[in-house]
mmCIF file of C-alpha atoms in Angstrom:
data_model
loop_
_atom_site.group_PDB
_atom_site.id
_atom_site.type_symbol
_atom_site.label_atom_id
_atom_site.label_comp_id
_atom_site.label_asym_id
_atom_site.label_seq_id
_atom_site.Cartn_x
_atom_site.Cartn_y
_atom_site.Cartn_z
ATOM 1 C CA UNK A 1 20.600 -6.396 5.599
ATOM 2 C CA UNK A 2 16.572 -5.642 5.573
ATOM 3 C CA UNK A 3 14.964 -3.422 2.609
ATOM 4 C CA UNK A 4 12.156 -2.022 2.646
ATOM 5 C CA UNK A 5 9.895 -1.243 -0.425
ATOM 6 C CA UNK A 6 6.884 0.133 -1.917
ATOM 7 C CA UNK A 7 4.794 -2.297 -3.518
ATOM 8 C CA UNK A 8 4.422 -1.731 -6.993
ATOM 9 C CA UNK A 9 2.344 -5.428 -7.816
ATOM 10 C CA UNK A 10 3.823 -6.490 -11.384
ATOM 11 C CA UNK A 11 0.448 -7.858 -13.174
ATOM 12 C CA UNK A 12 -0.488 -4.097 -12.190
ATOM 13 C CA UNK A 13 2.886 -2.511 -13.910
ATOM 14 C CA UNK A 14 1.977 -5.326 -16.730
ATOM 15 C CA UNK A 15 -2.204 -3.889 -17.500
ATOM 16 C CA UNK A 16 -1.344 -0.566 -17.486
ATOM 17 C CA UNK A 17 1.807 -0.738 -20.055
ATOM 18 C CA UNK A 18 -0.416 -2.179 -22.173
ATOM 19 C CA UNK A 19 -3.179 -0.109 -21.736
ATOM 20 C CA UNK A 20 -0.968 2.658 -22.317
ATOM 21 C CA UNK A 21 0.561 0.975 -25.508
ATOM 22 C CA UNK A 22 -2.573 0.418 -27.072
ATOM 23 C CA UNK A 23 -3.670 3.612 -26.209
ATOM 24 C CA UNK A 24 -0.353 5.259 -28.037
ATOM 25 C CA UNK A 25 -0.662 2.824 -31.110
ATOM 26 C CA UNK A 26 -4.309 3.459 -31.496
ATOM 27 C CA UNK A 27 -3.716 7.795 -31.647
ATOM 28 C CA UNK A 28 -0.352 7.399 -33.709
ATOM 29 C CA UNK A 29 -2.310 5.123 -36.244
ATOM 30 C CA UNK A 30 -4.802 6.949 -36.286
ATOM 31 C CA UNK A 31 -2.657 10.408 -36.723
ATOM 32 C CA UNK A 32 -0.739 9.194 -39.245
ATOM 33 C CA UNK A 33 -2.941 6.720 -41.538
ATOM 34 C CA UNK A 34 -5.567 8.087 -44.144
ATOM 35 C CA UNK A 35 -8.777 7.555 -42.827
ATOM 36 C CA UNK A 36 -10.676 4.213 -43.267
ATOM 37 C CA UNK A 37 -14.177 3.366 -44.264
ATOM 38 C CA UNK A 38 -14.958 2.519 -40.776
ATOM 39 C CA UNK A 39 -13.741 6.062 -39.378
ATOM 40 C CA UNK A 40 -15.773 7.917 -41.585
ATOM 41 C CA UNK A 41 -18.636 5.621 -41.343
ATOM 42 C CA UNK A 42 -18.318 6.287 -36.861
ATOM 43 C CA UNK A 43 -17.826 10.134 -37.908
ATOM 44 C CA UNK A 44 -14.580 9.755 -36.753
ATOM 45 C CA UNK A 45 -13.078 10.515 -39.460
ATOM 46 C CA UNK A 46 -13.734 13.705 -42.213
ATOM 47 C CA UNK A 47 -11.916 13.660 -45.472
ATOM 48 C CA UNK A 48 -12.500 17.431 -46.013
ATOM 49 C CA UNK A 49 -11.084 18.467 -42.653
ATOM 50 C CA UNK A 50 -9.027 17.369 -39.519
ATOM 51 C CA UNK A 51 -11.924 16.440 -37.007
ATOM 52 C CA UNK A 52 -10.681 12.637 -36.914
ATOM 53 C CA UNK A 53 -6.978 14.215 -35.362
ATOM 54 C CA UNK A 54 -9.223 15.124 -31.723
ATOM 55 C CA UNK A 55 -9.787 11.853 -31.016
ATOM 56 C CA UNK A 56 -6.356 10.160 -31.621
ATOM 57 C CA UNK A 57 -4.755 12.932 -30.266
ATOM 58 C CA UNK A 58 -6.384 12.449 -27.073
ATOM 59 C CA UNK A 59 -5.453 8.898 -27.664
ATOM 60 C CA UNK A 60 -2.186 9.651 -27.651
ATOM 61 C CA UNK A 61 -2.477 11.766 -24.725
ATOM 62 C CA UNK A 62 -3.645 9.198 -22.905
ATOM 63 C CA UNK A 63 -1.393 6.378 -24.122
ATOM 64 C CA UNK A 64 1.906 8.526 -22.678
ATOM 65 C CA UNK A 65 0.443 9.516 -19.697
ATOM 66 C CA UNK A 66 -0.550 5.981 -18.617
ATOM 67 C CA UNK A 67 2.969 4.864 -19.923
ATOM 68 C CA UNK A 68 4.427 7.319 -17.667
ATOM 69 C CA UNK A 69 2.436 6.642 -14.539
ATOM 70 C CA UNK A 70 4.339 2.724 -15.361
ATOM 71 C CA UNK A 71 7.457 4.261 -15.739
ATOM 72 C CA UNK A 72 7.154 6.064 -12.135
ATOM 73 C CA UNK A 73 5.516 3.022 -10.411
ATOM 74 C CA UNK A 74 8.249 0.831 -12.075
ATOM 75 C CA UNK A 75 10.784 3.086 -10.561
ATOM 76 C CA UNK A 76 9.232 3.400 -7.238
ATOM 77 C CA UNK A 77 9.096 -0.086 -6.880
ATOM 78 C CA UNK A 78 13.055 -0.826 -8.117
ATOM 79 C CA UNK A 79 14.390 1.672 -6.096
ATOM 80 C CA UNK A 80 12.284 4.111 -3.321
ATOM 81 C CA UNK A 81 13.364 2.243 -0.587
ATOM 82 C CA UNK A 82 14.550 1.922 3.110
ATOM 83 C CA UNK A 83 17.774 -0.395 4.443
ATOM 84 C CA UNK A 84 19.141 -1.200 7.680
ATOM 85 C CA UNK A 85 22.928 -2.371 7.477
ATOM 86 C CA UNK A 86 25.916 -2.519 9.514
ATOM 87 C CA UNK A 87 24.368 -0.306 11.942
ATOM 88 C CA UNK A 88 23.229 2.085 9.766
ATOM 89 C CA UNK A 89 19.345 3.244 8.296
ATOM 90 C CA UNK A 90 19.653 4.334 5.040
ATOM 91 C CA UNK A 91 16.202 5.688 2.707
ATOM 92 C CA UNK A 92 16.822 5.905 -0.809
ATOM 93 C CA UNK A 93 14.198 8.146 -3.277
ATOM 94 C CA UNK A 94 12.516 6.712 -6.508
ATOM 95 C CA UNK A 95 15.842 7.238 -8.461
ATOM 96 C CA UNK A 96 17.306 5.470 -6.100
ATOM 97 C CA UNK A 97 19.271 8.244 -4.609
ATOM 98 C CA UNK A 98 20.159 8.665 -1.362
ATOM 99 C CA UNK A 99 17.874 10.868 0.641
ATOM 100 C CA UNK A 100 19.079 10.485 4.693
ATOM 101 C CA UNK A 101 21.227 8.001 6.376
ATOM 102 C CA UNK A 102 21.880 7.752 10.097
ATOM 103 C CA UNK A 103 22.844 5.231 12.530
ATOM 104 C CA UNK A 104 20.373 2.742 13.882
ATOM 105 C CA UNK A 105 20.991 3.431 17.304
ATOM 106 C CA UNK A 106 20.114 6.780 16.807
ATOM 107 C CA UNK A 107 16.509 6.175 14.871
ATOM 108 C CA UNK A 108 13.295 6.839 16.623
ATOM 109 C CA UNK A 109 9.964 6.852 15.050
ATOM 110 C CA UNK A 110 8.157 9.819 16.169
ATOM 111 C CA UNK A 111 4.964 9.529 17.926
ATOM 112 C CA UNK A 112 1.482 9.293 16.248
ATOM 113 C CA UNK A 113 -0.218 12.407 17.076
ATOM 114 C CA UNK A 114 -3.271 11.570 15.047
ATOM 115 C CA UNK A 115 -4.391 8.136 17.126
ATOM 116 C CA UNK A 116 -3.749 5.973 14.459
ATOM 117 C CA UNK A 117 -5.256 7.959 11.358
ATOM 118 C CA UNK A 118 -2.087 9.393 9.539
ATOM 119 C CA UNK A 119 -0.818 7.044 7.057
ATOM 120 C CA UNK A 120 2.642 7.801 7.109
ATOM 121 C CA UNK A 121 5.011 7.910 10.166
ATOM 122 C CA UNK A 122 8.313 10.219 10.596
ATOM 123 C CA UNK A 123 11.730 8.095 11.161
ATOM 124 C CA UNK A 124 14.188 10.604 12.638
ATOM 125 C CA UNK A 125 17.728 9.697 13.213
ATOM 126 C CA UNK A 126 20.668 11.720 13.205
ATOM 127 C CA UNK A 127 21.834 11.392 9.329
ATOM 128 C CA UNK A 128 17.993 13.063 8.822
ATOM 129 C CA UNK A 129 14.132 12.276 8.624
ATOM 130 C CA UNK A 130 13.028 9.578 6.901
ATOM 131 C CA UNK A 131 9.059 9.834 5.525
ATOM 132 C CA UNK A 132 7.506 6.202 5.651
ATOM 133 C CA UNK A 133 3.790 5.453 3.809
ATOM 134 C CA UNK A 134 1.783 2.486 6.228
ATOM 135 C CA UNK A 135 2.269 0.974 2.303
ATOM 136 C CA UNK A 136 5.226 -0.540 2.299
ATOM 137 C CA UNK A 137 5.577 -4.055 3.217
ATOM 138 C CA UNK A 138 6.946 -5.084 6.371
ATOM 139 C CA UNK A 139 6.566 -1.746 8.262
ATOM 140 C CA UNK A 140 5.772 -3.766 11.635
ATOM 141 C CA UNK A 141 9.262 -5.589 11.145
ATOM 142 C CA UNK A 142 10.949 -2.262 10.235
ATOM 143 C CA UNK A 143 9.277 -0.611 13.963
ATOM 144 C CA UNK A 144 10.788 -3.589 15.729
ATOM 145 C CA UNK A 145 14.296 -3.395 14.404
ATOM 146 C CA UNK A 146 14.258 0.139 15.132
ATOM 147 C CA UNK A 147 12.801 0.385 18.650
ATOM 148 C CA UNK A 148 14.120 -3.336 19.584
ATOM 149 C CA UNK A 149 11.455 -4.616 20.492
ATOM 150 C CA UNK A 150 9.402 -7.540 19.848
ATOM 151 C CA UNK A 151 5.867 -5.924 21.620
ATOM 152 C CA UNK A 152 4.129 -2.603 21.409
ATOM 153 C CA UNK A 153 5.001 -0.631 25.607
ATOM 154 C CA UNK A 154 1.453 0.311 26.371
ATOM 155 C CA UNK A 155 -1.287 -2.700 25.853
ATOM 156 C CA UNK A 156 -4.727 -1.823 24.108
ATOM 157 C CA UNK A 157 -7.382 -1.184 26.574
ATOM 158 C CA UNK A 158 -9.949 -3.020 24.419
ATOM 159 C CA UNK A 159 -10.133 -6.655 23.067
ATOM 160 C CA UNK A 160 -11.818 -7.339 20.020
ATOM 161 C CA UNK A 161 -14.784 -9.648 20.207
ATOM 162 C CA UNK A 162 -13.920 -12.961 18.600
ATOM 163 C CA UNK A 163 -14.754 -13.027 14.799
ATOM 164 C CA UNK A 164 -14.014 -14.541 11.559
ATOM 165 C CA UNK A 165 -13.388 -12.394 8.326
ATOM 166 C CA UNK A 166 -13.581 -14.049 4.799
ATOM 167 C CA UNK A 167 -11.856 -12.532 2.441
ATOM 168 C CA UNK A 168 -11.190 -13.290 -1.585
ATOM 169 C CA UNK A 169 -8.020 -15.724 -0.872
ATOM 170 C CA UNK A 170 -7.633 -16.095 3.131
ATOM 171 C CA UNK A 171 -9.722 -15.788 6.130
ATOM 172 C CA UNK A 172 -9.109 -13.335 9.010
ATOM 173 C CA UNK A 173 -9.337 -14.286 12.192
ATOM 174 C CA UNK A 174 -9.159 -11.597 15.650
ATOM 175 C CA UNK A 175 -10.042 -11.831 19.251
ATOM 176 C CA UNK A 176 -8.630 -11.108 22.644
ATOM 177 C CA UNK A 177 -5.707 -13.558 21.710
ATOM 178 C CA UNK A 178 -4.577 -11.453 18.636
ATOM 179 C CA UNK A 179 -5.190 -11.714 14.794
ATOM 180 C CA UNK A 180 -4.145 -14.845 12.298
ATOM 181 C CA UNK A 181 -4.442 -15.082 8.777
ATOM 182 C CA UNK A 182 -5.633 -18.372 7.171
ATOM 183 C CA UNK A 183 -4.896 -19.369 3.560
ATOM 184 C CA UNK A 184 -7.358 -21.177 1.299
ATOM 185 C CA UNK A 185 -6.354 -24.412 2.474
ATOM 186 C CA UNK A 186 -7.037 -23.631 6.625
ATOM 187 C CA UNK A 187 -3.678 -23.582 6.594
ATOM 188 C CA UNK A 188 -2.209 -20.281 9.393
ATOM 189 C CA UNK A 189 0.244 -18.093 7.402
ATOM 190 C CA UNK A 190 0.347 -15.131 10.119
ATOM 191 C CA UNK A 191 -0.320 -15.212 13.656
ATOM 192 C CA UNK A 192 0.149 -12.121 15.935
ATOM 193 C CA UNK A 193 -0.738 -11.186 19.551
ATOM 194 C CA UNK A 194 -2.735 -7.970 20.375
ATOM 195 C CA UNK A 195 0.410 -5.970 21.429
ATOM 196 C CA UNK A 196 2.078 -7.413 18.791
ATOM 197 C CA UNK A 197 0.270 -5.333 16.026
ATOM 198 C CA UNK A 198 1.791 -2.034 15.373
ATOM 199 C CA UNK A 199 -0.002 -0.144 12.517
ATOM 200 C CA UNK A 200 -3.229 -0.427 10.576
ATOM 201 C CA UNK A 201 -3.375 1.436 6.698
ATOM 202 C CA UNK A 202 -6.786 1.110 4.803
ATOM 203 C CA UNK A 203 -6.686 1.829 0.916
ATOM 204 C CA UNK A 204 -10.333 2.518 0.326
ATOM 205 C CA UNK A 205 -12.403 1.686 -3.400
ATOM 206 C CA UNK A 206 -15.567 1.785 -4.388
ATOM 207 C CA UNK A 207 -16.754 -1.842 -3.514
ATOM 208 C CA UNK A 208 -14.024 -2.831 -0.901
ATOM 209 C CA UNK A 209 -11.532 -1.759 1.487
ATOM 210 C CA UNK A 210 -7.777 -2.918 1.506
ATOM 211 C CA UNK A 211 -6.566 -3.152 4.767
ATOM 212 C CA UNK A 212 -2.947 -3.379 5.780
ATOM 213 C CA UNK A 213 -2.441 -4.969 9.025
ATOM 214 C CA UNK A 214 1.379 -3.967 10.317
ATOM 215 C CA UNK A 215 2.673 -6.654 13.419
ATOM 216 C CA UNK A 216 6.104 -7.524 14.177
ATOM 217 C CA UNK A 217 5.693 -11.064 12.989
ATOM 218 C CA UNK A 218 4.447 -9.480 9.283
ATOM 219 C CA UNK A 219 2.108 -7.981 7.232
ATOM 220 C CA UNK A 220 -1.697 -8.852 6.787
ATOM 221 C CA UNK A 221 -2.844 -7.795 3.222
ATOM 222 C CA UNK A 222 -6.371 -8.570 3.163
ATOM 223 C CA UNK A 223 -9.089 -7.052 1.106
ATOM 224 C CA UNK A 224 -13.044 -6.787 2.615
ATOM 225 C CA UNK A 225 -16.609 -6.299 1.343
ATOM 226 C CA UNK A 226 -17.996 -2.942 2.255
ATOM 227 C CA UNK A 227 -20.034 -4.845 4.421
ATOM 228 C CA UNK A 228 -17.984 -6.703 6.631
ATOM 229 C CA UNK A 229 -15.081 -3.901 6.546
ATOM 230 C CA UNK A 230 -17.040 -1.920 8.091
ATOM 231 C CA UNK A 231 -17.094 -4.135 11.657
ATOM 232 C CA UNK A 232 -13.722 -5.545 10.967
ATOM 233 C CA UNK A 233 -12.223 -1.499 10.689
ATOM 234 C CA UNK A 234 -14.312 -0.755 13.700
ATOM 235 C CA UNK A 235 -12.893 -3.510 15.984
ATOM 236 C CA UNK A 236 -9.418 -2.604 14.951
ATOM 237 C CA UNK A 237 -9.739 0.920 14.825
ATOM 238 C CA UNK A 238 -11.115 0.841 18.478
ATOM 239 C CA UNK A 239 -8.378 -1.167 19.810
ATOM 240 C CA UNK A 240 -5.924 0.500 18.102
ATOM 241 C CA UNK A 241 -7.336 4.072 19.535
ATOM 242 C CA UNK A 242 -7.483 2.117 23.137
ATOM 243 C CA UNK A 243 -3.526 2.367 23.471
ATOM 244 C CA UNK A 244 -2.954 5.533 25.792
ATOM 245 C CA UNK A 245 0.295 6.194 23.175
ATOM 246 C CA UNK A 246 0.275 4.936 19.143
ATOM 247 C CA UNK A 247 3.534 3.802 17.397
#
């Protein structure tokens, strides 16, 4: 059996529960304690009047709404999910219900219309559609058990120049041959020929790009300067958009 999930990174799901705790403790201490010294020396606090409830009611706000952005990611991550089994492709929702299931012989992932650009492909089978975010982990692995094969049909027209990407924890390397992934040590942890990459997904922030590199042999997670992301997306992106069909 193969599962497929939505990453939901725990140190992430670990900050932001306690952001959002301290958040809630701060408003309901605030709320429901007499105000200190301190408060009224920061004007956050008036003994004639309510102004000091604004501010830990926003607190509060806050606190719940972060907790419950945890809550969903928790749940995403537990149970939103896609498994092949005995023949059968089954996607499951965030509550872990079940949302389509077909056999495998009858899945096909529909053509990308959008060269490359859409970050979410269509798995249709005869149980129903299946909706899968470039996200998850393994979707390269996923394509080949579904379509069988090992290699994308129609090569790229374009070879990327050879290059060398440095990233915070592992170095990128891409070329005619294909792309590997080097750990710290030198050490190859991914290696994948041209045709052998099936998807690219870039997450986008305001001092680096994400990018999610989807081959049959894996996934690349690796995350760029603004400055070298730039070439590195281009090369991709243009042999990617070489391939007369996308997967």
């Amino acid at each position: 059996m193969f599962s497929y999930r939505k990453q939901s990174p725990a140190l992430v799901l670990v900050l932001l529960g306690v952001a959002g705790s301290t958040f809630l403790i701060f408003g309901l201490n605030g709320l429901l304690s007499a105000p200190s010294p301190v408060q009224a020396a920061l004007h956050l606090a008036d003994t004639n009047a309510t102004s000091a409830k604004p501010p830990f009611l926003i607190a509060v706000v806050l606190g719940l709404t972060v907790i419950g952005i945890t809550i969903a990611l928790a749940l995403i991550g537990a149970n939103a999910r896609i498994e092949i089994a005995d023949g059968s492709i089954t996607a499951f929702d965030f509550l872990g219900n079940q949302i389509a299931r077909g056999s495998l012989g009858s899945a096909e992932i529909l053509p990308n219309t959008t060269r490359g650009r859409r970050d979410n492909r269509t798995i249709r089978t005869d149980g129903g559609d299946i909706s899968v975010k470039l996200t998850i982990d393994r979707y390269g692995i996923l394509w080949a058990a579904i379509t069988g094969k090992d290699r994308v049909a129609e090569p790229a027209a374009y070879s990327p120049a050879p290059n060398t990407f440095k990233s915070r924890g592992s170095q990128i390397r891409i070329g005619p041959d294909g792309i590997c992934e080097l750990d710290r040590s030198g050490q190859m942890t991914l290696q994948a020929a041209l045709d052998q990459i099936v998807a690219m997904s870039v997450v986008r922030s305001e001092d680096s790009d994400l990018f999610i590199i989807h081959t049959t042999k894996g996934t690349i997670r690796t995350t760029l300067s603004l400055k070298r992301s730039r070439e590195f997306g281009r090369e991709m992106r243009r042999m990617l958009d070489s391939r007369q069909t996308c997967p």
